[in-house]
Every structure is written in C-alpha cells, then in structure tokens.
Amino acid sequence: MFAALIEAGLIGYLIGSVPSAYLITKWKTGLDLRQSGSGNIGALNSFEVTKQKSVGVYVLLADLLKGALPIAIAELLGMQVGLVWLAVGLVLGHCYPVWLKFHGGRGLATAAGICLATNPYMLLAWLLFYSVALTIKRHVHFGAFIAIVALAFLLTVLSDRVISMSTLSISGLTPWGLRTMALGILIVIFSRHVQPFFELMTGKSAKANSIVSEKGETSGATHR
C-alpha cells in the first residue's frame, strides 16, 4: 500500500514538473522565462514577457489541465487510494520542477485544476478570499497569501458533513482525505508565496507584481 502511495506521488511530481510556461514561451518566442520578467515560470510572467495574450492563455490552460487531467483519469480508473499523494505531487512538481533545477511556478493554476476535478467549491472559496484581500491591497502576492491562509483555516473549521457534500463523489475522497490533500497543496503553494509576500510587506517587492501599474492599468491576472 505504502509503495503504491509513493508511486502515485512520484507520478504526480513528474507530470507536474513538465514546465508548461517555459516550453510554450520558448516555443513561441525563444525567450527563457527564468531570465525574463519576474523569473516565475507561470502564465502571468509569460504574458508580461511576451506581451501576447495567446501565450498567457495557452500556459494557463496547460497548467490547469496538468492538474485536472491526471486527477480525473485516476478517478475514472478507481485509483482513489493514491489521489491525495498524486495531487500534492502535481503541485510540488509544478512549483519545484526537477527539469529546471527546481525553479518553477507558484502552483495556483495547477491547484485550480485539481480543485475542479475534486471539489470546485474550494476554488470558489479561494477566489472569494483573493478578491476580498485585493480590496485591502491590490497586489497579487498579498491576495494569494491571504487567500491561502484563509482557505486553510476554513478547511480546519468546516464540518465533515459540509466537506463531504461539496466534494465530487467520483473522487472517492473522504473529508479527512480532502483536508489532507488541500492542506498539503496549500503548504506547497505557501512556500512559493511567503518570500514575495514578506518582500512586499517590507517594501522590497518588484513593481511588476503589482496589479495596478503606474498608469493605473490592471494586469488582470495572477501569478500561476
């Protein structure tokens, strides 16, 4: 049993490690995201670096599918036992891909894809917390950090009955399993946002991360 769980986590990690943003941006423009813009391997940076909405959309869809498809396939095959490890592995691989020397994205789009395949209400809750946080400070890292903490807290106080009702039955996840999966994913994502959050709070954050530019225009996206 334990070997099967390790295998699920390893498969998830290897799939998540596929650097969608890096590959798509390199293919479309020849640019290396690691050396461009914020250096983040995600949809927002790929859009900001290339100035092409299509590139950002391709990356966003690829990262969403990278989370949703493996989970959906595992669900359809009845492989619920390793679902938690698979999901956490997918996000861990996206954030710390072995192919790019562990220099990856921030995991939000891949996590969103996993939510769509297991419990869409988690994604809605995260988006709600994110939107509320942006009314306080319009900055992607501030919004993401607050939303991560708020969602983690929500998952610890919600009853098993509520979690069970909101979780897709095809996933086979118990309330304990859903909590474990979600908190594991949030910890990984938290690790990628904590530094830029505190840089923002201490005034060291790059202007490129701000939602509102000096001209008052909005970027309309978040780090992925």
PDB file of C-alpha atoms in Angstrom:
ATOM      1  CA  MET A   1       0.000   0.000   0.000  1.00  0.00           C
ATOM      2  CA  PHE A   2       2.722   2.454   1.009  1.00  0.00           C
ATOM      3  CA  ALA A   3       4.658   1.685  -2.181  1.00  0.00           C
ATOM      4  CA  ALA A   4       1.530   2.473  -4.225  1.00  0.00           C
ATOM      5  CA  LEU A   5       1.194   5.841  -2.480  1.00  0.00           C
ATOM      6  CA  ILE A   6       4.835   6.692  -3.122  1.00  0.00           C
ATOM      7  CA  GLU A   7       4.365   5.717  -6.760  1.00  0.00           C
ATOM      8  CA  ALA A   8       1.304   7.974  -7.067  1.00  0.00           C
ATOM      9  CA  GLY A   9       3.226  10.886  -5.564  1.00  0.00           C
ATOM     10  CA  LEU A  10       6.201  10.305  -7.855  1.00  0.00           C
ATOM     11  CA  ILE A  11       3.976  10.102 -10.954  1.00  0.00           C
ATOM     12  CA  GLY A  12       2.265  13.312  -9.881  1.00  0.00           C
ATOM     13  CA  TYR A  13       5.598  15.034  -9.341  1.00  0.00           C
ATOM     14  CA  LEU A  14       6.947  14.054 -12.757  1.00  0.00           C
ATOM     15  CA  ILE A  15       3.777  15.210 -14.533  1.00  0.00           C
ATOM     16  CA  GLY A  16       3.687  18.435 -12.538  1.00  0.00           C
ATOM     17  CA  SER A  17       7.361  19.026 -13.341  1.00  0.00           C
ATOM     18  CA  VAL A  18       6.625  19.468 -17.040  1.00  0.00           C
ATOM     19  CA  PRO A  19       7.404  23.241 -17.330  1.00  0.00           C
ATOM     20  CA  SER A  20       4.440  24.305 -19.471  1.00  0.00           C
ATOM     21  CA  ALA A  21       5.122  28.035 -19.257  1.00  0.00           C
ATOM     22  CA  TYR A  22       8.817  27.639 -20.055  1.00  0.00           C
ATOM     23  CA  LEU A  23       8.210  25.328 -23.017  1.00  0.00           C
ATOM     24  CA  ILE A  24       5.350  27.302 -24.549  1.00  0.00           C
ATOM     25  CA  THR A  25       7.136  30.654 -24.181  1.00  0.00           C
ATOM     26  CA  LYS A  26      10.364  29.199 -25.573  1.00  0.00           C
ATOM     27  CA  TRP A  27       8.462  27.669 -28.500  1.00  0.00           C
ATOM     28  CA  LYS A  28       6.500  30.817 -29.345  1.00  0.00           C
ATOM     29  CA  THR A  29       9.166  33.485 -28.773  1.00  0.00           C
ATOM     30  CA  GLY A  30      12.509  31.851 -27.989  1.00  0.00           C
ATOM     31  CA  LEU A  31      12.639  33.635 -24.610  1.00  0.00           C
ATOM     32  CA  ASP A  32      13.787  31.967 -21.400  1.00  0.00           C
ATOM     33  CA  LEU A  33      11.275  32.803 -18.630  1.00  0.00           C
ATOM     34  CA  ARG A  34      13.889  32.130 -15.971  1.00  0.00           C
ATOM     35  CA  GLN A  35      15.854  35.107 -17.268  1.00  0.00           C
ATOM     36  CA  SER A  36      12.897  37.342 -18.125  1.00  0.00           C
ATOM     37  CA  GLY A  37      10.426  39.461 -16.171  1.00  0.00           C
ATOM     38  CA  SER A  38       9.865  38.207 -12.634  1.00  0.00           C
ATOM     39  CA  GLY A  39      11.583  34.911 -13.473  1.00  0.00           C
ATOM     40  CA  ASN A  40       8.470  32.993 -12.453  1.00  0.00           C
ATOM     41  CA  ILE A  41       7.541  30.003 -14.615  1.00  0.00           C
ATOM     42  CA  GLY A  42       3.850  30.829 -14.907  1.00  0.00           C
ATOM     43  CA  ALA A  43       1.058  32.309 -17.001  1.00  0.00           C
ATOM     44  CA  LEU A  44       1.343  35.898 -15.789  1.00  0.00           C
ATOM     45  CA  ASN A  45       5.075  36.160 -16.393  1.00  0.00           C
ATOM     46  CA  SER A  46       4.751  34.506 -19.795  1.00  0.00           C
ATOM     47  CA  PHE A  47       2.150  37.104 -20.751  1.00  0.00           C
ATOM     48  CA  GLU A  48       4.073  40.062 -19.325  1.00  0.00           C
ATOM     49  CA  VAL A  49       7.308  38.976 -21.010  1.00  0.00           C
ATOM     50  CA  THR A  50       5.844  38.187 -24.445  1.00  0.00           C
ATOM     51  CA  LYS A  51       3.031  40.800 -24.450  1.00  0.00           C
ATOM     52  CA  GLN A  52       0.943  38.116 -26.169  1.00  0.00           C
ATOM     53  CA  LYS A  53      -2.393  37.190 -24.607  1.00  0.00           C
ATOM     54  CA  SER A  54      -2.431  33.944 -26.551  1.00  0.00           C
ATOM     55  CA  VAL A  55       0.769  32.770 -24.865  1.00  0.00           C
ATOM     56  CA  GLY A  56      -0.642  33.544 -21.421  1.00  0.00           C
ATOM     57  CA  VAL A  57      -3.873  31.713 -22.252  1.00  0.00           C
ATOM     58  CA  TYR A  58      -2.026  28.659 -23.610  1.00  0.00           C
ATOM     59  CA  VAL A  59       0.099  28.479 -20.464  1.00  0.00           C
ATOM     60  CA  LEU A  60      -2.894  28.939 -18.169  1.00  0.00           C
ATOM     61  CA  LEU A  61      -4.865  26.178 -19.911  1.00  0.00           C
ATOM     62  CA  ALA A  62      -1.854  23.851 -19.922  1.00  0.00           C
ATOM     63  CA  ASP A  63      -1.289  24.341 -16.203  1.00  0.00           C
ATOM     64  CA  LEU A  64      -4.998  23.860 -15.425  1.00  0.00           C
ATOM     65  CA  LEU A  65      -5.092  20.633 -17.433  1.00  0.00           C
ATOM     66  CA  LYS A  66      -1.854  19.489 -15.804  1.00  0.00           C
ATOM     67  CA  GLY A  67      -3.775  19.449 -12.536  1.00  0.00           C
ATOM     68  CA  ALA A  68      -7.229  18.350 -13.698  1.00  0.00           C
ATOM     69  CA  LEU A  69      -6.483  15.588 -16.218  1.00  0.00           C
ATOM     70  CA  PRO A  70      -4.290  13.278 -14.078  1.00  0.00           C
ATOM     71  CA  ILE A  71      -6.783  13.539 -11.209  1.00  0.00           C
ATOM     72  CA  ALA A  72      -9.782  12.901 -13.491  1.00  0.00           C
ATOM     73  CA  ILE A  73      -8.071   9.877 -15.059  1.00  0.00           C
ATOM     74  CA  ALA A  74      -7.198   8.466 -11.638  1.00  0.00           C
ATOM     75  CA  GLU A  75     -10.806   8.961 -10.512  1.00  0.00           C
ATOM     76  CA  LEU A  76     -12.223   7.217 -13.593  1.00  0.00           C
ATOM     77  CA  LEU A  77      -9.839   4.294 -13.094  1.00  0.00           C
ATOM     78  CA  GLY A  78     -10.900   3.985  -9.470  1.00  0.00           C
ATOM     79  CA  MET A  79      -7.467   4.864  -8.128  1.00  0.00           C
ATOM     80  CA  GLN A  80      -8.754   6.850  -5.148  1.00  0.00           C
ATOM     81  CA  VAL A  81      -6.188   5.403  -2.725  1.00  0.00           C
ATOM     82  CA  GLY A  82      -3.290   7.451  -4.093  1.00  0.00           C
ATOM     83  CA  LEU A  83      -5.308  10.527  -5.066  1.00  0.00           C
ATOM     84  CA  VAL A  84      -4.016  12.679  -2.205  1.00  0.00           C
ATOM     85  CA  TRP A  85      -0.370  11.901  -2.968  1.00  0.00           C
ATOM     86  CA  LEU A  86      -0.946  12.324  -6.698  1.00  0.00           C
ATOM     87  CA  ALA A  87      -2.498  15.762  -6.198  1.00  0.00           C
ATOM     88  CA  VAL A  88       0.203  17.047  -3.858  1.00  0.00           C
ATOM     89  CA  GLY A  89       2.849  15.636  -6.196  1.00  0.00           C
ATOM     90  CA  LEU A  90       1.379  17.524  -9.152  1.00  0.00           C
ATOM     91  CA  VAL A  91       1.638  20.881  -7.370  1.00  0.00           C
ATOM     92  CA  LEU A  92       5.036  20.084  -5.870  1.00  0.00           C
ATOM     93  CA  GLY A  93       6.348  19.258  -9.344  1.00  0.00           C
ATOM     94  CA  HIS A  94       4.941  22.456 -10.815  1.00  0.00           C
ATOM     95  CA  CYS A  95       6.490  24.603  -8.093  1.00  0.00           C
ATOM     96  CA  TYR A  96       9.811  22.752  -7.937  1.00  0.00           C
ATOM     97  CA  PRO A  97      10.387  21.008 -11.321  1.00  0.00           C
ATOM     98  CA  VAL A  98      13.418  18.764 -11.495  1.00  0.00           C
ATOM     99  CA  TRP A  99      13.900  19.649 -15.189  1.00  0.00           C
ATOM    100  CA  LEU A 100      14.543  23.335 -14.386  1.00  0.00           C
ATOM    101  CA  LYS A 101      16.671  22.784 -11.296  1.00  0.00           C
ATOM    102  CA  PHE A 102      13.588  23.198  -9.071  1.00  0.00           C
ATOM    103  CA  HIS A 103      12.840  26.677 -10.443  1.00  0.00           C
ATOM    104  CA  GLY A 104       9.089  26.601 -11.159  1.00  0.00           C
ATOM    105  CA  GLY A 105       5.817  28.467 -10.894  1.00  0.00           C
ATOM    106  CA  ARG A 106       3.626  29.307  -7.926  1.00  0.00           C
ATOM    107  CA  GLY A 107       1.204  26.411  -8.315  1.00  0.00           C
ATOM    108  CA  LEU A 108      -2.109  28.262  -8.417  1.00  0.00           C
ATOM    109  CA  ALA A 109      -3.338  27.162 -11.850  1.00  0.00           C
ATOM    110  CA  THR A 110      -2.375  23.519 -11.311  1.00  0.00           C
ATOM    111  CA  ALA A 111      -4.074  23.568  -7.908  1.00  0.00           C
ATOM    112  CA  ALA A 112      -7.149  25.132  -9.516  1.00  0.00           C
ATOM    113  CA  GLY A 113      -7.293  22.256 -11.983  1.00  0.00           C
ATOM    114  CA  ILE A 114      -7.150  19.763  -9.112  1.00  0.00           C
ATOM    115  CA  CYS A 115      -9.966  21.602  -7.331  1.00  0.00           C
ATOM    116  CA  LEU A 116     -12.141  21.452 -10.453  1.00  0.00           C
ATOM    117  CA  ALA A 117     -11.722  17.670 -10.501  1.00  0.00           C
ATOM    118  CA  THR A 118     -12.307  17.094  -6.778  1.00  0.00           C
ATOM    119  CA  ASN A 119     -14.064  19.980  -5.013  1.00  0.00           C
ATOM    120  CA  PRO A 120     -14.852  23.080  -7.130  1.00  0.00           C
ATOM    121  CA  TYR A 121     -16.140  24.885  -4.051  1.00  0.00           C
ATOM    122  CA  MET A 122     -12.579  25.111  -2.738  1.00  0.00           C
ATOM    123  CA  LEU A 123     -11.637  27.058  -5.844  1.00  0.00           C
ATOM    124  CA  LEU A 124     -14.639  29.357  -5.430  1.00  0.00           C
ATOM    125  CA  ALA A 125     -13.726  29.949  -1.775  1.00  0.00           C
ATOM    126  CA  TRP A 126     -10.125  30.748  -2.709  1.00  0.00           C
ATOM    127  CA  LEU A 127     -11.261  33.198  -5.388  1.00  0.00           C
ATOM    128  CA  LEU A 128     -13.608  34.860  -2.901  1.00  0.00           C
ATOM    129  CA  PHE A 129     -10.853  35.266  -0.306  1.00  0.00           C
ATOM    130  CA  TYR A 130      -8.486  36.506  -3.000  1.00  0.00           C
ATOM    131  CA  SER A 131     -10.986  39.114  -4.214  1.00  0.00           C
ATOM    132  CA  VAL A 132     -11.635  40.368  -0.679  1.00  0.00           C
ATOM    133  CA  ALA A 133      -7.883  40.602   0.004  1.00  0.00           C
ATOM    134  CA  LEU A 134      -7.437  42.707  -3.137  1.00  0.00           C
ATOM    135  CA  THR A 135      -9.867  45.291  -1.749  1.00  0.00           C
ATOM    136  CA  ILE A 136      -7.338  45.774   1.056  1.00  0.00           C
ATOM    137  CA  LYS A 137      -4.187  45.817  -1.060  1.00  0.00           C
ATOM    138  CA  ARG A 138      -4.164  45.399  -4.848  1.00  0.00           C
ATOM    139  CA  HIS A 139      -1.168  43.143  -5.189  1.00  0.00           C
ATOM    140  CA  VAL A 140      -1.119  39.553  -6.456  1.00  0.00           C
ATOM    141  CA  HIS A 141       1.132  38.163  -3.722  1.00  0.00           C
ATOM    142  CA  PHE A 142      -0.851  39.818  -0.940  1.00  0.00           C
ATOM    143  CA  GLY A 143      -4.105  38.461  -2.346  1.00  0.00           C
ATOM    144  CA  ALA A 144      -2.710  34.963  -2.879  1.00  0.00           C
ATOM    145  CA  PHE A 145      -1.076  34.782   0.557  1.00  0.00           C
ATOM    146  CA  ILE A 146      -4.215  35.887   2.411  1.00  0.00           C
ATOM    147  CA  ALA A 147      -6.412  33.547   0.358  1.00  0.00           C
ATOM    148  CA  ILE A 148      -4.126  30.569   1.107  1.00  0.00           C
ATOM    149  CA  VAL A 149      -4.201  31.203   4.856  1.00  0.00           C
ATOM    150  CA  ALA A 150      -7.968  31.845   4.877  1.00  0.00           C
ATOM    151  CA  LEU A 151      -8.751  28.676   2.905  1.00  0.00           C
ATOM    152  CA  ALA A 152      -6.524  26.568   5.167  1.00  0.00           C
ATOM    153  CA  PHE A 153      -8.370  27.939   8.200  1.00  0.00           C
ATOM    154  CA  LEU A 154     -11.763  27.312   6.574  1.00  0.00           C
ATOM    155  CA  LEU A 155     -10.891  23.679   5.882  1.00  0.00           C
ATOM    156  CA  THR A 156      -9.996  23.107   9.530  1.00  0.00           C
ATOM    157  CA  VAL A 157     -13.282  24.501  10.896  1.00  0.00           C
ATOM    158  CA  LEU A 158     -15.788  23.151   8.367  1.00  0.00           C
ATOM    159  CA  SER A 159     -17.686  20.043   9.460  1.00  0.00           C
ATOM    160  CA  ASP A 160     -17.130  16.676   7.806  1.00  0.00           C
ATOM    161  CA  ARG A 161     -20.710  16.791   6.544  1.00  0.00           C
ATOM    162  CA  VAL A 162     -20.208  20.088   4.682  1.00  0.00           C
ATOM    163  CA  ILE A 163     -16.924  18.924   3.153  1.00  0.00           C
ATOM    164  CA  SER A 164     -18.453  15.604   2.135  1.00  0.00           C
ATOM    165  CA  MET A 165     -21.416  17.331   0.475  1.00  0.00           C
ATOM    166  CA  SER A 166     -19.179  19.691  -1.521  1.00  0.00           C
ATOM    167  CA  THR A 167     -16.707  17.030  -2.698  1.00  0.00           C
ATOM    168  CA  LEU A 168     -17.376  15.316  -6.030  1.00  0.00           C
ATOM    169  CA  SER A 169     -18.483  11.747  -5.375  1.00  0.00           C
ATOM    170  CA  ILE A 170     -16.388  10.403  -8.259  1.00  0.00           C
ATOM    171  CA  SER A 171     -13.237  11.426  -6.406  1.00  0.00           C
ATOM    172  CA  GLY A 172     -13.959   8.986  -3.583  1.00  0.00           C
ATOM    173  CA  LEU A 173     -12.254  11.381  -1.162  1.00  0.00           C
ATOM    174  CA  THR A 174     -13.348  11.288   2.468  1.00  0.00           C
ATOM    175  CA  PRO A 175     -13.459  14.574   4.427  1.00  0.00           C
ATOM    176  CA  TRP A 176     -10.138  13.587   6.024  1.00  0.00           C
ATOM    177  CA  GLY A 177      -8.658  12.820   2.602  1.00  0.00           C
ATOM    178  CA  LEU A 178      -9.889  16.089   1.117  1.00  0.00           C
ATOM    179  CA  ARG A 179      -8.484  18.076   4.040  1.00  0.00           C
ATOM    180  CA  THR A 180      -5.140  16.291   3.815  1.00  0.00           C
ATOM    181  CA  MET A 181      -4.911  16.849   0.062  1.00  0.00           C
ATOM    182  CA  ALA A 182      -5.915  20.509   0.253  1.00  0.00           C
ATOM    183  CA  LEU A 183      -3.657  21.364   3.181  1.00  0.00           C
ATOM    184  CA  GLY A 184      -0.724  19.567   1.543  1.00  0.00           C
ATOM    185  CA  ILE A 185      -1.249  21.571  -1.648  1.00  0.00           C
ATOM    186  CA  LEU A 186      -1.646  24.825   0.289  1.00  0.00           C
ATOM    187  CA  ILE A 187       1.606  24.229   2.179  1.00  0.00           C
ATOM    188  CA  VAL A 188       3.486  23.777  -1.108  1.00  0.00           C
ATOM    189  CA  ILE A 189       1.910  26.905  -2.615  1.00  0.00           C
ATOM    190  CA  PHE A 190       2.511  28.809   0.624  1.00  0.00           C
ATOM    191  CA  SER A 191       6.224  28.027   0.338  1.00  0.00           C
ATOM    192  CA  ARG A 192       6.287  29.795  -3.051  1.00  0.00           C
ATOM    193  CA  HIS A 193       4.405  32.886  -1.851  1.00  0.00           C
ATOM    194  CA  VAL A 194       5.771  33.530   1.614  1.00  0.00           C
ATOM    195  CA  GLN A 195       9.005  35.202   0.433  1.00  0.00           C
ATOM    196  CA  PRO A 196       7.406  37.611  -2.079  1.00  0.00           C
ATOM    197  CA  PHE A 197       4.685  38.386   0.484  1.00  0.00           C
ATOM    198  CA  PHE A 198       7.184  39.475   3.113  1.00  0.00           C
ATOM    199  CA  GLU A 199       9.224  41.323   0.496  1.00  0.00           C
ATOM    200  CA  LEU A 200       6.043  43.219  -0.308  1.00  0.00           C
ATOM    201  CA  MET A 201       5.370  43.944   3.356  1.00  0.00           C
ATOM    202  CA  THR A 202       8.924  45.250   3.815  1.00  0.00           C
ATOM    203  CA  GLY A 203       8.831  47.334   0.639  1.00  0.00           C
ATOM    204  CA  LYS A 204      11.234  45.173  -1.375  1.00  0.00           C
ATOM    205  CA  SER A 205       8.714  43.710  -3.837  1.00  0.00           C
ATOM    206  CA  ALA A 206       9.143  44.334  -7.574  1.00  0.00           C
ATOM    207  CA  LYS A 207       6.696  46.719  -9.258  1.00  0.00           C
ATOM    208  CA  ALA A 208       5.908  44.064 -11.845  1.00  0.00           C
ATOM    209  CA  ASN A 209       3.958  42.118  -9.234  1.00  0.00           C
ATOM    210  CA  SER A 210       1.504  44.930  -8.618  1.00  0.00           C
ATOM    211  CA  ILE A 211      -1.931  44.576 -10.159  1.00  0.00           C
ATOM    212  CA  VAL A 212      -2.124  48.295 -10.772  1.00  0.00           C
ATOM    213  CA  SER A 213       0.591  49.836 -12.933  1.00  0.00           C
ATOM    214  CA  GLU A 214       1.861  53.378 -12.656  1.00  0.00           C
ATOM    215  CA  LYS A 215      -0.630  54.334 -15.363  1.00  0.00           C
ATOM    216  CA  GLY A 216      -3.494  52.794 -13.408  1.00  0.00           C
ATOM    217  CA  GLU A 217      -3.956  49.889 -15.810  1.00  0.00           C
ATOM    218  CA  THR A 218      -4.643  46.446 -14.401  1.00  0.00           C
ATOM    219  CA  SER A 219      -2.826  43.323 -15.382  1.00  0.00           C
ATOM    220  CA  GLY A 220      -5.969  41.231 -14.924  1.00  0.00           C
ATOM    221  CA  ALA A 221      -4.114  38.068 -13.929  1.00  0.00           C
ATOM    222  CA  THR A 222      -2.366  36.366 -11.053  1.00  0.00           C
ATOM    223  CA  HIS A 223       0.893  34.501 -10.782  1.00  0.00           C
ATOM    224  CA  ARG A 224       0.468  30.911 -11.792  1.00  0.00           C
TER     225      ARG A 224
END
